[in-house]
PDB file of C-alpha atoms in Angstrom:
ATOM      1  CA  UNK K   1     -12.391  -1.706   3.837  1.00  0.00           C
ATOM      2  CA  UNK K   2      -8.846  -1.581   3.655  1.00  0.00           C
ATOM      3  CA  UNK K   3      -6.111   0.899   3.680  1.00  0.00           C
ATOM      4  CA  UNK K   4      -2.391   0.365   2.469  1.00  0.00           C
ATOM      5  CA  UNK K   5       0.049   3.178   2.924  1.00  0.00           C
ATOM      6  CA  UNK K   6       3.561   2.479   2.337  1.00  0.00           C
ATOM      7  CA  UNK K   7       6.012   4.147   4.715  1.00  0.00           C
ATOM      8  CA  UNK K   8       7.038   6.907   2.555  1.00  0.00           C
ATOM      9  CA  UNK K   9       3.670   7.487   0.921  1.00  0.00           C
ATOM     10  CA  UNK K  10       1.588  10.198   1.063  1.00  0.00           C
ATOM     11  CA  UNK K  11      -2.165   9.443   1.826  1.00  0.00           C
ATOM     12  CA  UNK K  12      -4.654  12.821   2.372  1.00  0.00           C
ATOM     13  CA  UNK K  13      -8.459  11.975   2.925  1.00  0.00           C
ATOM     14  CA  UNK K  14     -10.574  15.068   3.698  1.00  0.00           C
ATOM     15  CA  UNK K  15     -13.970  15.291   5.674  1.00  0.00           C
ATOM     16  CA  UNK K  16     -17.355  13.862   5.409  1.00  0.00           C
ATOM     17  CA  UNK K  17     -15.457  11.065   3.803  1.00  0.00           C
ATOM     18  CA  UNK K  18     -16.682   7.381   3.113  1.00  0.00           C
ATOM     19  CA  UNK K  19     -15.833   3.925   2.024  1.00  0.00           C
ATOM     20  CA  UNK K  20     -18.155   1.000   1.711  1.00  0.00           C
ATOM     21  CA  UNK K  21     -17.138  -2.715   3.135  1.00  0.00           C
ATOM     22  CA  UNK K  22     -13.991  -4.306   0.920  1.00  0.00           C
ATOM     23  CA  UNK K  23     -13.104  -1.054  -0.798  1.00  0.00           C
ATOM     24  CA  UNK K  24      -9.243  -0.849  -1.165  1.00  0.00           C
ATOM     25  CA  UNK K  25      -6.806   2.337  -0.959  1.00  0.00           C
ATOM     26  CA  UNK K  26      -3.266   1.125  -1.886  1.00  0.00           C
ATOM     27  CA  UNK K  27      -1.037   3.940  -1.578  1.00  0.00           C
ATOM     28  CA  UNK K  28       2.766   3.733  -2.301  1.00  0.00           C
ATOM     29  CA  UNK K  29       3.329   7.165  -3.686  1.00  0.00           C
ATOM     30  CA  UNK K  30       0.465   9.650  -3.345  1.00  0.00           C
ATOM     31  CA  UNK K  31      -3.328   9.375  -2.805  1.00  0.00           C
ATOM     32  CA  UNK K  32      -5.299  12.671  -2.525  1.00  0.00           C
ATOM     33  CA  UNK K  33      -9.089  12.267  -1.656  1.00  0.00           C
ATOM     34  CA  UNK K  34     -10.904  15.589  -0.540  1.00  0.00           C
ATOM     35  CA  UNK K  35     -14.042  16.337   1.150  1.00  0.00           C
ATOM     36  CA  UNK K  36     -17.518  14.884   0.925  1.00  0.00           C
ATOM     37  CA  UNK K  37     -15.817  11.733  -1.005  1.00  0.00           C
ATOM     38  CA  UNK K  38     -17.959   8.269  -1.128  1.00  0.00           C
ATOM     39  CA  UNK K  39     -16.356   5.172  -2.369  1.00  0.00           C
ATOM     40  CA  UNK K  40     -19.224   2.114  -2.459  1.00  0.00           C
ATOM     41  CA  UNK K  41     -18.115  -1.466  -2.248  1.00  0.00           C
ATOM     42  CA  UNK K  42     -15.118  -3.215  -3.511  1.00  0.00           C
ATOM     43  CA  UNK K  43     -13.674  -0.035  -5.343  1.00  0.00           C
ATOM     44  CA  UNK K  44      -9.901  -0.120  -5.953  1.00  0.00           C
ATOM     45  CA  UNK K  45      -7.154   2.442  -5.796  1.00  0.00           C
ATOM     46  CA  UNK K  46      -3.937   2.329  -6.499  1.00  0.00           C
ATOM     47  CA  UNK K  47      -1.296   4.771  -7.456  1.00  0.00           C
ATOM     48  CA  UNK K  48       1.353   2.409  -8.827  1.00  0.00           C
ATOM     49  CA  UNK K  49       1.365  -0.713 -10.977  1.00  0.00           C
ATOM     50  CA  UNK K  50       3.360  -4.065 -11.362  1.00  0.00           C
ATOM     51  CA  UNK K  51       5.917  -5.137 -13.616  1.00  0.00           C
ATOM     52  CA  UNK K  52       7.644  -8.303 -13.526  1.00  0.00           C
ATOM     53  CA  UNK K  53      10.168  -9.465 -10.992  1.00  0.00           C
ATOM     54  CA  UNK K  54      13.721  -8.834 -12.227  1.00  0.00           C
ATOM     55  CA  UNK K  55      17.127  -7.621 -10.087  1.00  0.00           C
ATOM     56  CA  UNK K  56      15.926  -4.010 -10.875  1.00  0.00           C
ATOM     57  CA  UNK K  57      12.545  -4.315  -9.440  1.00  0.00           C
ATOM     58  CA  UNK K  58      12.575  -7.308  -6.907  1.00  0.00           C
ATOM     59  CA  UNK K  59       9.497  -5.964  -5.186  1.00  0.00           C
ATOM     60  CA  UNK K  60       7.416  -5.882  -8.808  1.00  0.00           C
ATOM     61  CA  UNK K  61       5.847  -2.628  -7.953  1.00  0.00           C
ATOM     62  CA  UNK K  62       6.406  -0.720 -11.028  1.00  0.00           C
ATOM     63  CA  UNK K  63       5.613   3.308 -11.903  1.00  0.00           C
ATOM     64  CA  UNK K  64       4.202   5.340  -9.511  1.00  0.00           C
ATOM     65  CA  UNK K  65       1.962   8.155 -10.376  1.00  0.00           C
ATOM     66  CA  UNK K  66      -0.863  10.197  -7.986  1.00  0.00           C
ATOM     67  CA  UNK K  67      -4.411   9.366  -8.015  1.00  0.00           C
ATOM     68  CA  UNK K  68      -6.034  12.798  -6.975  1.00  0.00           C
ATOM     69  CA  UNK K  69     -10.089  12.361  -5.867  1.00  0.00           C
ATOM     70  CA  UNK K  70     -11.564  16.155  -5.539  1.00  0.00           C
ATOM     71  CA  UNK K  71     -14.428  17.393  -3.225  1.00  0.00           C
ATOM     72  CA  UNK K  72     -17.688  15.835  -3.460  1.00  0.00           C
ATOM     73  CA  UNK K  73     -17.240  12.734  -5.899  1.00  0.00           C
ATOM     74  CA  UNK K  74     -19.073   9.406  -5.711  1.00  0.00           C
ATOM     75  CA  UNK K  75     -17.469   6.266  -6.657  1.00  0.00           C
ATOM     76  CA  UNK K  76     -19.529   3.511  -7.443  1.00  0.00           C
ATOM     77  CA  UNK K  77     -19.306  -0.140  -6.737  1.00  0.00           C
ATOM     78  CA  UNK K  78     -16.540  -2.399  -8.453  1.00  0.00           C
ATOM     79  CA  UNK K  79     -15.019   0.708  -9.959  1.00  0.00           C
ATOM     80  CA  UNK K  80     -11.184   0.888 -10.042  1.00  0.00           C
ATOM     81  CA  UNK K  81      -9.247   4.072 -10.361  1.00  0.00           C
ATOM     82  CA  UNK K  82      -5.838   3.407 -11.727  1.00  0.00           C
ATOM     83  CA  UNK K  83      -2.540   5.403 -10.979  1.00  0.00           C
ATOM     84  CA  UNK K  84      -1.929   9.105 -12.526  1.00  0.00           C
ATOM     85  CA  UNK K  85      -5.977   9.970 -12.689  1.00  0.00           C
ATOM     86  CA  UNK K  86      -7.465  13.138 -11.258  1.00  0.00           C
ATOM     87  CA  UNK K  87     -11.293  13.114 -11.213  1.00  0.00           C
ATOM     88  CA  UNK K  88     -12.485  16.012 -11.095  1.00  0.00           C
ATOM     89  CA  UNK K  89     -15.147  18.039  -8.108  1.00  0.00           C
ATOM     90  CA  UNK K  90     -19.122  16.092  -8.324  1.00  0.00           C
ATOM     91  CA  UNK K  91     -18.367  13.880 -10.820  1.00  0.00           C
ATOM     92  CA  UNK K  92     -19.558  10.341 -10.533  1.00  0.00           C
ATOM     93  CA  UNK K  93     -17.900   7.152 -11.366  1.00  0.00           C
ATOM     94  CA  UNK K  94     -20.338   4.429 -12.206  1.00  0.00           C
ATOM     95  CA  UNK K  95     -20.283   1.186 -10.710  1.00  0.00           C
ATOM     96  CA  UNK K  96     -17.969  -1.553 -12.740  1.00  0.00           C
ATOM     97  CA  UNK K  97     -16.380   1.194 -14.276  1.00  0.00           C
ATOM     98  CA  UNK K  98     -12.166   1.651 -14.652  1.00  0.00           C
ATOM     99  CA  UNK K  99     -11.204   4.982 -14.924  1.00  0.00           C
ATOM    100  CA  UNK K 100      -7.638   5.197 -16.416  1.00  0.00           C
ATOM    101  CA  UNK K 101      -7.888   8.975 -17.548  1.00  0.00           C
ATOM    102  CA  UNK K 102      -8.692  12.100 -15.661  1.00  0.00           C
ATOM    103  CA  UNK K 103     -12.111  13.144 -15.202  1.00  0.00           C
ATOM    104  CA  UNK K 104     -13.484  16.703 -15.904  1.00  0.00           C
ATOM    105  CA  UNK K 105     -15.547  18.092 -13.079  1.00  0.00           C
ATOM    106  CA  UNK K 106     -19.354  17.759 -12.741  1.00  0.00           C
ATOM    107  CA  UNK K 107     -18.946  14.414 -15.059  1.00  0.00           C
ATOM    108  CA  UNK K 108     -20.663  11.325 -15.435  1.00  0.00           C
ATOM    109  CA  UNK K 109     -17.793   8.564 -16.316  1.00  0.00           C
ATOM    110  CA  UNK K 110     -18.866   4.746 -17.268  1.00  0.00           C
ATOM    111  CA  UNK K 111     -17.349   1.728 -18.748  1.00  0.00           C
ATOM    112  CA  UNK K 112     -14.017   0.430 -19.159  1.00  0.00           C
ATOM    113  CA  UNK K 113     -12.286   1.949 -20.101  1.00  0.00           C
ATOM    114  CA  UNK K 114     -14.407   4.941 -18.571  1.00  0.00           C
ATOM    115  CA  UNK K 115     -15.781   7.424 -20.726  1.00  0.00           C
ATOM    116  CA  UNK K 116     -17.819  10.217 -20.093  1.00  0.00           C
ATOM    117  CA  UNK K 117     -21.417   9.720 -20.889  1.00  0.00           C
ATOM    118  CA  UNK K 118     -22.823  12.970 -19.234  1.00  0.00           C
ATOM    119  CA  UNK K 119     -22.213  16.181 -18.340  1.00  0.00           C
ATOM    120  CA  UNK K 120     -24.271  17.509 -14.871  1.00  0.00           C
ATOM    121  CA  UNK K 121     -25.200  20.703 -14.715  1.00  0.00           C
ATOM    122  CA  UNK K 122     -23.998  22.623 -11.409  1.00  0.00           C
TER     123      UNK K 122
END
């Protein structure tokens, strides 16, 4: 597991909260993960993306956007969450799959790109 938070980031993780062995949180803007939150094994998140070295980006870290994780969702194994998606209270993401929308609450996501492929009943 590994955590990167830039110095002027803004990282939030709430209670109960998990992460399997070479999971990665790479925060340079904002990261909000609430309560009850399980991320499984080698799961990526990142809130920004790259672009191609030039004078106006010498770093090559591109837009920023914030990734926003509600209470109670499960992330599965070798999923990656890009930047600008909110997923939504008990939804799951399955393993392998790369989320690069936001995800409705109580939501079964799969695939890549992710797409719903059920809706739980709470």
């Amino acid at each position: 597991m590994k955590i990167n938070a830039a110095p002027a980031s803004s990282l939030s993780i709430g209670d109960k909260f998990y992460i399997n062995y070479f999971a990665i949180i790479d925060c340079q803007f904002k990261i909000v993960i609430g309560n009850d939150v399980k991320i499984g094994p080698h799961v990526y998140l990142g809130d920004f993306d790259h672009v191609p070295r030039t004078a106006e980006t010498p770093s090559g870290i591109g837009n920023f956007k914030r990734i926003v994780v509600e209470d109670g969702v499960w992330i599965g194994a070798n999923s990656v969450i890009l930047k600008g998606v909110a997923i939504g209270s008990n939804s799951i993401v399955a393993a392998g799959a790369v989320v690069t929308k936001d995800v409705p609450p109580n939501t079964v996501v799969a695939g890549v790109p992710a797409r719903e492929i059920k809706s739980l009943k709470r």
